[in-house]
Amino acid sequence: MIIHFLLSVAILQGNWPPPCRPELPIGGIDGITMRSDADEPLPFVKLTFIPLDPQPSSGRSSSASRSFQVTSNPMGDFRRLLPTGRYFIVADREYYVHREFFRTGPDMPPEAKSLIIVCGGAQSVRLAMDPNPSIIGKVYGPLGQPLPAATVQAYQLRYTPYGRELHLAATELAQENGQYRLFRLDPGYYFVSASFSRAALQPWRSVLEFSPNLSNPDDGYSTIYYSGALRSENAKPVNLLGVREAANVDIVLKDSRYFKLKVKLLLPQSTARPMLNPRVAILPTGSDLGIAANYPAIGRDANYSQDRLLEGDYVLVALADFIDADDKTSTAVISDTVPVRLSEDTEIPITAMYPLDLLGRLTSQPNSSIPRGLRVRLVRVDRNAQQTVAVDVDTTGSFNLLDVGPGTYDVYLSGTPRNSFLQDVRLSNADRQFGQIRIDGKQPERFLEEATGRWQSILPLNVVMNLQSGNAVGRVMDAAGQPFLEATVVLVPASAAARLRTDRYFKVIAHTGEFQIPEVPPGRYIAYAFQRLEQDYYFDPDFNARIASRGVTVDIAAGPGRQMDLIVVTTDALAKLLQ
C-alpha cells in the first residue's frame, strides 16, 4: 500500500520519473500505441507489464499478482511507474490481434530483447497493433458473372463439450462487382459460404434499400462453401492464424437442383392464451433463432411448403405470436428444431407446444444477500441452431423466464461476485444433466394459470451460487526442471457430468512459469500445461481422451490452494499424441 501511495504522489506532483531511492527502486515507461496499418495513434489499448526477474514475495504465488497495468488514453499515450528490472509487455484491444513485446523465452528468436526499467530513468516505446485479420474475395455465378448482393458468411470451427460445431462469426453482402470483405475476425480457422436467392436476401430487406436495377435472384443458387462444396463438412478451411494480411477467398456458385419441402404443423389443443400467426421458418443450419422470423415458409392452417427450395442443409422451427397483459406482441419458439438435408422432395411433421414460464429462485451458499447485476442465461444445446434466453435476477433472488420454447438448455449465471461459482441448477427433470434443463411436452410438470392463460412450471428453477471457490496455483517446468515461460495451463473437470459444462474448464497463460487460476469450483480436475494450444481445443472430448496420459490429477478445495508442478507438453510432443 505504501509503494502504491508513493507512486501516485510522484505522478501527481509531476516528478517523472521520481529520483532513484534505495527504499523505492523504481523507473518509468511511457510511449504511444499505434495502428500498424495506418500509422496513427490507437487509443484504449490495455497494456500489462510482466516481470521476467524474480520479485520479492508478497505472500501470493501468482505471476499475475506481480504484473502492472495501464490503458492508453484517447490519444494513444500511456505512462507507468515500475519497479526496476526486466519486463515484457502484453497488449490487448478489441478487434486487434493480441500482441506481446520484448518477451524472451525458449521459443523466442535470439534477437528478442526484454524491456529494462532503470531506477530513476524513463523508457520510451512505440507499440504497433495489428487489426484482426479479414477475408476478402468475389462471388461469381455459374457463368463467371459477378453476383452483387450475394450473402457471404464466415463460420468459425469451435470445440465444445458436445463435439465440434460451426458458429456464425460474420456476414456481409457482396458489392456491385461481387466483391466482399469480412472484417474483425479473431485468429483461427473459418469456413466461408456464399448464397444468392430471394430467401438469402430476405433478412437484409428490413435494414437495407436495394438499387432498382439489382437483378432478381429468383430461386437463385444453392449455398456453396469454399471451395465448391455443398456441405460444410466438405468445405476447405481458411487459416487466419498468425496472418497479418487479408485472406483472398473467391466463391463460384453452381447451377442448382430444387426440391419441394412440405411441413405439417401439429398445433396443441388448449384453452391457453391465443397462439397467433403460427408459422414455420426454414433457416440455414447454424443460424440464431432470433432471426427465424426472417425465413418464413409459405402456408397457413397448419400446412406449409416451399415448392422450389435449393438443395442443401436447413433447420426448421415453428414460431407463434402472443399478446401479453400490456397488449404487447412478442414472438416465441413453439417447437424443437428439426434438421433437414434436402436432396429430394421431403414431407416433415413438426409438433408444436405452448412455451413455458419458468419462475426461479437464486440462493447463495453460505447464505448471504443477492448482489445487483446477476443474470440467469439459458443457452440452447443444439448443433443445428443457436439461442440464448436471459433475464435479470432481483435482489430477493427471484427471476422469471418467460415463454421458453421446447429444447435442451445449459443454465449459466453471469455477473457473479469474485470467488463465486454456479454450484447447482435444479428443476423437476429426473434425467437432467448437471446444470442443464429440458423443456418439452412432458417435462417439467406444469399448470395453466387461468387468469393469464400462461403455462407455468409447477416447481421453480432453483439456482445455487456458492461464494467459496478454490484456487489452482503452481509452476510449469520443462523436462529438465527449469521454468517454462508462456505455457498454456488448462484444468479439465474429471467428472463426466461436469465435462459437459464450459464453465467447469479453465485456461490461463503462465507468462513467467508460474500461474494462478482463481474462482475454481471445488472438485477433481486434470491439469495440463502446453507450449501452444489452439483456442478452445481443450473442450473437445476426443482431444481430452488422447492427451489423458500427460495430465496431473488435482483436487481443488475452497481457499488459497496447494502448489502443483506441471511438465509442459511441447508442440512436438502434442503432435505425436494426436497422430
Short mmCIF file of N, CA, C and O in Angstrom, two decimals, residues 325-409:
data_model
loop_
_atom_site.label_atom_id
_atom_site.label_comp_id
_atom_site.label_asym_id
_atom_site.label_seq_id
_atom_site.Cartn_x
_atom_site.Cartn_y
_atom_site.Cartn_z
N ALA A 325 -50.22 -8.97 -21.08
CA ALA A 325 -51.22 -8.19 -20.35
C ALA A 325 -51.18 -6.72 -20.70
O ALA A 325 -52.17 -6.00 -20.51
N ASP A 326 -50.07 -6.23 -21.23
CA ASP A 326 -49.94 -4.83 -21.64
C ASP A 326 -50.23 -4.63 -23.12
O ASP A 326 -49.88 -3.58 -23.69
N ASP A 327 -50.83 -5.64 -23.76
CA ASP A 327 -51.17 -5.60 -25.19
C ASP A 327 -49.94 -5.49 -26.09
O ASP A 327 -50.01 -4.98 -27.21
N LYS A 328 -48.82 -5.97 -25.61
CA LYS A 328 -47.62 -6.01 -26.42
C LYS A 328 -47.47 -7.40 -27.03
O LYS A 328 -47.71 -8.40 -26.38
N THR A 329 -47.07 -7.41 -28.30
CA THR A 329 -46.93 -8.67 -29.02
C THR A 329 -45.47 -9.13 -29.02
O THR A 329 -44.56 -8.34 -29.26
N SER A 330 -45.28 -10.41 -28.73
CA SER A 330 -43.94 -10.99 -28.76
C SER A 330 -44.00 -12.31 -29.51
O SER A 330 -45.06 -12.95 -29.62
N THR A 331 -42.85 -12.71 -30.05
CA THR A 331 -42.75 -13.95 -30.81
C THR A 331 -41.99 -14.98 -29.99
O THR A 331 -40.97 -14.66 -29.38
N ALA A 332 -42.47 -16.21 -29.97
CA ALA A 332 -41.83 -17.27 -29.20
C ALA A 332 -41.64 -18.51 -30.07
O ALA A 332 -42.39 -18.75 -31.02
N VAL A 333 -40.62 -19.28 -29.73
CA VAL A 333 -40.39 -20.58 -30.36
C VAL A 333 -41.36 -21.58 -29.76
O VAL A 333 -41.52 -21.67 -28.54
N ILE A 334 -42.04 -22.37 -30.61
CA ILE A 334 -43.05 -23.31 -30.12
C ILE A 334 -42.76 -24.76 -30.54
O ILE A 334 -43.63 -25.62 -30.41
N SER A 335 -41.53 -25.03 -31.01
CA SER A 335 -41.18 -26.41 -31.36
C SER A 335 -39.70 -26.61 -31.16
O SER A 335 -38.92 -25.66 -31.07
N ASP A 336 -39.30 -27.86 -31.08
CA ASP A 336 -37.88 -28.18 -31.17
C ASP A 336 -37.40 -27.87 -32.58
O ASP A 336 -38.20 -27.79 -33.53
N THR A 337 -36.10 -27.73 -32.73
CA THR A 337 -35.55 -27.56 -34.07
C THR A 337 -35.49 -28.91 -34.78
O THR A 337 -35.29 -29.96 -34.14
N VAL A 338 -35.67 -28.88 -36.09
CA VAL A 338 -35.68 -30.11 -36.90
C VAL A 338 -34.68 -29.93 -38.04
O VAL A 338 -34.89 -29.10 -38.92
N PRO A 339 -33.58 -30.69 -38.05
CA PRO A 339 -32.62 -30.57 -39.15
C PRO A 339 -33.12 -31.29 -40.41
O PRO A 339 -33.75 -32.36 -40.33
N VAL A 340 -32.84 -30.71 -41.57
CA VAL A 340 -33.25 -31.30 -42.84
C VAL A 340 -32.08 -31.20 -43.83
O VAL A 340 -31.53 -30.11 -44.02
N ARG A 341 -31.72 -32.31 -44.42
CA ARG A 341 -30.77 -32.32 -45.53
C ARG A 341 -31.59 -32.56 -46.79
O ARG A 341 -32.03 -33.69 -47.06
N LEU A 342 -31.82 -31.51 -47.58
CA LEU A 342 -32.74 -31.57 -48.70
C LEU A 342 -32.01 -32.02 -49.96
O LEU A 342 -31.24 -31.26 -50.55
N SER A 343 -32.28 -33.26 -50.38
CA SER A 343 -31.72 -33.77 -51.62
C SER A 343 -32.80 -34.49 -52.45
O SER A 343 -32.50 -35.11 -53.46
N GLU A 344 -34.06 -34.39 -51.98
CA GLU A 344 -35.21 -34.92 -52.70
C GLU A 344 -36.46 -34.25 -52.12
O GLU A 344 -36.40 -33.58 -51.09
N ASP A 345 -37.60 -34.41 -52.77
CA ASP A 345 -38.85 -33.88 -52.22
C ASP A 345 -39.09 -34.51 -50.85
O ASP A 345 -38.96 -35.73 -50.67
N THR A 346 -39.44 -33.67 -49.88
CA THR A 346 -39.50 -34.14 -48.49
C THR A 346 -40.75 -33.60 -47.81
O THR A 346 -41.15 -32.46 -48.04
N GLU A 347 -41.36 -34.42 -46.95
CA GLU A 347 -42.51 -34.01 -46.14
C GLU A 347 -42.21 -34.33 -44.68
O GLU A 347 -41.80 -35.46 -44.36
N ILE A 348 -42.40 -33.34 -43.81
CA ILE A 348 -41.99 -33.48 -42.41
C ILE A 348 -43.10 -32.96 -41.50
O ILE A 348 -43.63 -31.86 -41.73
N PRO A 349 -43.45 -33.70 -40.43
CA PRO A 349 -44.36 -33.15 -39.41
C PRO A 349 -43.55 -32.47 -38.30
O PRO A 349 -42.46 -32.91 -37.95
N ILE A 350 -44.10 -31.40 -37.74
CA ILE A 350 -43.48 -30.71 -36.61
C ILE A 350 -44.54 -30.55 -35.52
O ILE A 350 -45.63 -30.02 -35.78
N THR A 351 -44.25 -31.03 -34.34
CA THR A 351 -45.18 -30.92 -33.21
C THR A 351 -44.88 -29.64 -32.43
O THR A 351 -43.76 -29.42 -31.99
N ALA A 352 -45.91 -28.82 -32.26
CA ALA A 352 -45.77 -27.56 -31.53
C ALA A 352 -46.31 -27.71 -30.11
O ALA A 352 -47.13 -28.59 -29.83
N MET A 353 -45.84 -26.84 -29.22
CA MET A 353 -46.35 -26.78 -27.86
C MET A 353 -46.32 -25.34 -27.39
O MET A 353 -45.62 -24.49 -27.95
N TYR A 354 -47.15 -25.06 -26.38
CA TYR A 354 -47.12 -23.72 -25.80
C TYR A 354 -45.80 -23.50 -25.07
O TYR A 354 -45.31 -24.41 -24.38
N PRO A 355 -45.21 -22.32 -25.21
CA PRO A 355 -44.00 -22.04 -24.43
C PRO A 355 -44.33 -21.98 -22.95
O PRO A 355 -45.48 -21.83 -22.55
N LEU A 356 -43.29 -22.08 -22.15
CA LEU A 356 -43.44 -22.26 -20.71
C LEU A 356 -42.79 -21.09 -19.97
O LEU A 356 -41.73 -20.60 -20.37
N ASP A 357 -43.43 -20.65 -18.89
CA ASP A 357 -42.81 -19.67 -17.98
C ASP A 357 -42.10 -20.41 -16.86
O ASP A 357 -42.69 -21.30 -16.23
N LEU A 358 -40.85 -20.05 -16.62
CA LEU A 358 -40.07 -20.65 -15.55
C LEU A 358 -39.81 -19.62 -14.47
O LEU A 358 -38.98 -18.72 -14.65
N LEU A 359 -40.56 -19.70 -13.37
CA LEU A 359 -40.25 -18.87 -12.22
C LEU A 359 -39.09 -19.50 -11.48
O LEU A 359 -39.03 -20.72 -11.33
N GLY A 360 -38.16 -18.65 -11.03
CA GLY A 360 -36.97 -19.21 -10.41
C GLY A 360 -36.56 -18.48 -9.15
O GLY A 360 -37.05 -17.40 -8.82
N ARG A 361 -35.64 -19.11 -8.45
CA ARG A 361 -35.11 -18.56 -7.20
C ARG A 361 -33.61 -18.83 -7.16
O ARG A 361 -33.16 -19.94 -7.35
N LEU A 362 -32.84 -17.75 -6.92
CA LEU A 362 -31.40 -17.86 -6.74
C LEU A 362 -31.09 -17.74 -5.26
O LEU A 362 -31.55 -16.81 -4.59
N THR A 363 -30.30 -18.69 -4.75
CA THR A 363 -29.83 -18.63 -3.37
C THR A 363 -28.30 -18.72 -3.39
O THR A 363 -27.70 -19.17 -4.37
N SER A 364 -27.68 -18.29 -2.30
CA SER A 364 -26.23 -18.35 -2.21
C SER A 364 -25.81 -19.18 -1.00
O SER A 364 -26.51 -19.23 0.00
N GLN A 365 -24.67 -19.83 -1.16
CA GLN A 365 -24.08 -20.63 -0.09
C GLN A 365 -22.66 -20.13 0.17
O GLN A 365 -21.86 -20.06 -0.77
N PRO A 366 -22.30 -19.77 1.42
CA PRO A 366 -23.20 -19.66 2.57
C PRO A 366 -24.22 -18.54 2.36
O PRO A 366 -24.03 -17.68 1.52
N ASN A 367 -25.26 -18.59 3.14
CA ASN A 367 -26.38 -17.67 2.95
C ASN A 367 -25.93 -16.22 3.05
O ASN A 367 -25.29 -15.81 4.02
N SER A 368 -26.23 -15.43 2.02
CA SER A 368 -25.86 -14.01 2.02
C SER A 368 -26.82 -13.27 1.09
O SER A 368 -27.63 -13.88 0.39
N SER A 369 -26.73 -11.96 1.08
CA SER A 369 -27.60 -11.15 0.24
C SER A 369 -27.25 -11.34 -1.23
O SER A 369 -26.13 -11.71 -1.58
N ILE A 370 -28.21 -11.08 -2.11
CA ILE A 370 -28.03 -11.24 -3.55
C ILE A 370 -27.57 -9.90 -4.13
O ILE A 370 -28.28 -8.89 -4.00
N PRO A 371 -26.41 -9.84 -4.77
CA PRO A 371 -25.95 -8.56 -5.33
C PRO A 371 -26.73 -8.19 -6.59
O PRO A 371 -27.38 -9.04 -7.22
N ARG A 372 -26.66 -6.92 -6.95
CA ARG A 372 -27.29 -6.46 -8.19
C ARG A 372 -26.46 -6.92 -9.40
O ARG A 372 -25.29 -7.20 -9.29
N GLY A 373 -27.10 -6.95 -10.55
CA GLY A 373 -26.39 -7.22 -11.80
C GLY A 373 -26.29 -8.68 -12.19
O GLY A 373 -25.65 -9.00 -13.20
N LEU A 374 -26.92 -9.59 -11.44
CA LEU A 374 -26.87 -11.00 -11.80
C LEU A 374 -27.89 -11.30 -12.89
O LEU A 374 -28.99 -10.74 -12.92
N ARG A 375 -27.52 -12.20 -13.80
CA ARG A 375 -28.43 -12.63 -14.87
C ARG A 375 -28.38 -14.14 -15.01
O ARG A 375 -27.29 -14.74 -14.97
N VAL A 376 -29.55 -14.74 -15.16
CA VAL A 376 -29.65 -16.15 -15.47
C VAL A 376 -29.79 -16.29 -16.98
O VAL A 376 -30.62 -15.61 -17.61
N ARG A 377 -28.95 -17.16 -17.58
CA ARG A 377 -28.98 -17.35 -19.02
C ARG A 377 -29.25 -18.81 -19.35
O ARG A 377 -28.65 -19.71 -18.78
N LEU A 378 -30.17 -19.03 -20.29
CA LEU A 378 -30.40 -20.35 -20.86
C LEU A 378 -29.77 -20.37 -22.25
O LEU A 378 -30.10 -19.55 -23.10
N VAL A 379 -28.83 -21.28 -22.47
CA VAL A 379 -28.14 -21.40 -23.76
C VAL A 379 -28.54 -22.73 -24.39
O VAL A 379 -28.29 -23.80 -23.82
N ARG A 380 -29.17 -22.65 -25.55
CA ARG A 380 -29.69 -23.85 -26.21
C ARG A 380 -28.54 -24.79 -26.57
O ARG A 380 -27.54 -24.38 -27.16
N VAL A 381 -28.70 -26.07 -26.20
CA VAL A 381 -27.74 -27.11 -26.57
C VAL A 381 -28.25 -27.74 -27.86
O VAL A 381 -29.16 -28.56 -27.85
N ASP A 382 -27.67 -27.33 -28.99
CA ASP A 382 -28.24 -27.69 -30.28
C ASP A 382 -27.17 -27.52 -31.36
O ASP A 382 -26.65 -26.43 -31.54
N ARG A 383 -26.86 -28.56 -32.08
CA ARG A 383 -25.90 -28.46 -33.17
C ARG A 383 -26.46 -27.70 -34.37
O ARG A 383 -25.70 -27.24 -35.22
N ASN A 384 -27.78 -27.59 -34.45
CA ASN A 384 -28.41 -27.03 -35.64
C ASN A 384 -28.70 -25.54 -35.54
O ASN A 384 -28.83 -24.87 -36.57
N ALA A 385 -28.84 -25.01 -34.32
CA ALA A 385 -29.25 -23.62 -34.17
C ALA A 385 -28.74 -23.07 -32.85
O ALA A 385 -28.43 -23.83 -31.92
N GLN A 386 -28.68 -21.75 -32.76
CA GLN A 386 -28.22 -21.09 -31.56
C GLN A 386 -29.36 -20.26 -30.96
O GLN A 386 -30.18 -19.70 -31.69
N GLN A 387 -29.38 -20.16 -29.63
CA GLN A 387 -30.36 -19.31 -28.95
C GLN A 387 -29.92 -19.10 -27.51
O GLN A 387 -29.45 -20.03 -26.85
N THR A 388 -30.06 -17.87 -27.03
CA THR A 388 -29.81 -17.56 -25.63
C THR A 388 -31.01 -16.79 -25.09
O THR A 388 -31.46 -15.81 -25.70
N VAL A 389 -31.53 -17.23 -23.96
CA VAL A 389 -32.62 -16.55 -23.26
C VAL A 389 -32.07 -16.07 -21.93
O VAL A 389 -31.49 -16.87 -21.18
N ALA A 390 -32.22 -14.79 -21.62
CA ALA A 390 -31.62 -14.24 -20.40
C ALA A 390 -32.63 -13.37 -19.66
O ALA A 390 -33.53 -12.78 -20.25
N VAL A 391 -32.44 -13.30 -18.33
CA VAL A 391 -33.31 -12.47 -17.50
C VAL A 391 -32.52 -12.00 -16.29
O VAL A 391 -31.61 -12.69 -15.81
N ASP A 392 -32.85 -10.79 -15.79
CA ASP A 392 -32.20 -10.26 -14.61
C ASP A 392 -32.74 -10.93 -13.34
O ASP A 392 -33.90 -11.34 -13.28
N VAL A 393 -31.87 -11.03 -12.35
CA VAL A 393 -32.26 -11.53 -11.03
C VAL A 393 -32.41 -10.34 -10.10
O VAL A 393 -31.51 -9.49 -10.03
N ASP A 394 -33.55 -10.24 -9.39
CA ASP A 394 -33.70 -9.11 -8.48
C ASP A 394 -32.98 -9.40 -7.16
O ASP A 394 -32.46 -10.49 -6.94
N THR A 395 -32.93 -8.40 -6.29
CA THR A 395 -32.13 -8.53 -5.06
C THR A 395 -32.75 -9.48 -4.04
O THR A 395 -32.12 -9.77 -3.02
N THR A 396 -33.97 -9.98 -4.30
CA THR A 396 -34.54 -11.03 -3.45
C THR A 396 -34.15 -12.42 -3.96
O THR A 396 -34.48 -13.42 -3.31
N GLY A 397 -33.50 -12.48 -5.12
CA GLY A 397 -33.14 -13.75 -5.72
C GLY A 397 -34.17 -14.29 -6.69
O GLY A 397 -33.99 -15.38 -7.24
N SER A 398 -35.25 -13.56 -6.94
CA SER A 398 -36.32 -14.04 -7.82
C SER A 398 -36.05 -13.65 -9.28
O SER A 398 -35.46 -12.60 -9.56
N PHE A 399 -36.49 -14.50 -10.20
CA PHE A 399 -36.44 -14.20 -11.62
C PHE A 399 -37.54 -14.97 -12.33
O PHE A 399 -38.10 -15.93 -11.77
N ASN A 400 -37.86 -14.55 -13.55
CA ASN A 400 -38.95 -15.18 -14.30
C ASN A 400 -38.57 -15.22 -15.77
O ASN A 400 -38.47 -14.19 -16.43
N LEU A 401 -38.32 -16.42 -16.27
CA LEU A 401 -38.01 -16.63 -17.68
C LEU A 401 -39.31 -16.89 -18.42
O LEU A 401 -39.97 -17.92 -18.20
N LEU A 402 -39.70 -15.97 -19.28
CA LEU A 402 -40.99 -16.04 -19.95
C LEU A 402 -40.87 -16.70 -21.32
O LEU A 402 -39.91 -16.51 -22.05
N ASP A 403 -41.89 -17.47 -21.66
CA ASP A 403 -42.04 -18.04 -23.00
C ASP A 403 -40.81 -18.81 -23.46
O ASP A 403 -40.26 -18.56 -24.54
N VAL A 404 -40.37 -19.74 -22.64
CA VAL A 404 -39.24 -20.60 -23.01
C VAL A 404 -39.77 -21.73 -23.88
O VAL A 404 -40.63 -22.50 -23.46
N GLY A 405 -39.26 -21.82 -25.10
CA GLY A 405 -39.72 -22.84 -26.02
C GLY A 405 -39.08 -24.18 -25.76
O GLY A 405 -38.14 -24.31 -24.97
N PRO A 406 -39.59 -25.24 -26.41
CA PRO A 406 -39.04 -26.57 -26.20
C PRO A 406 -37.58 -26.65 -26.64
O PRO A 406 -37.14 -25.99 -27.58
N GLY A 407 -36.81 -27.47 -25.92
CA GLY A 407 -35.39 -27.62 -26.22
C GLY A 407 -34.62 -28.00 -24.97
O GLY A 407 -35.16 -28.07 -23.87
N THR A 408 -33.34 -28.26 -25.15
CA THR A 408 -32.43 -28.54 -24.05
C THR A 408 -31.53 -27.34 -23.86
O THR A 408 -30.99 -26.79 -24.83
N TYR A 409 -31.36 -26.91 -22.59
CA TYR A 409 -30.63 -25.68 -22.31
C TYR A 409 -29.61 -25.91 -21.21
O TYR A 409 -29.91 -26.57 -20.20
#
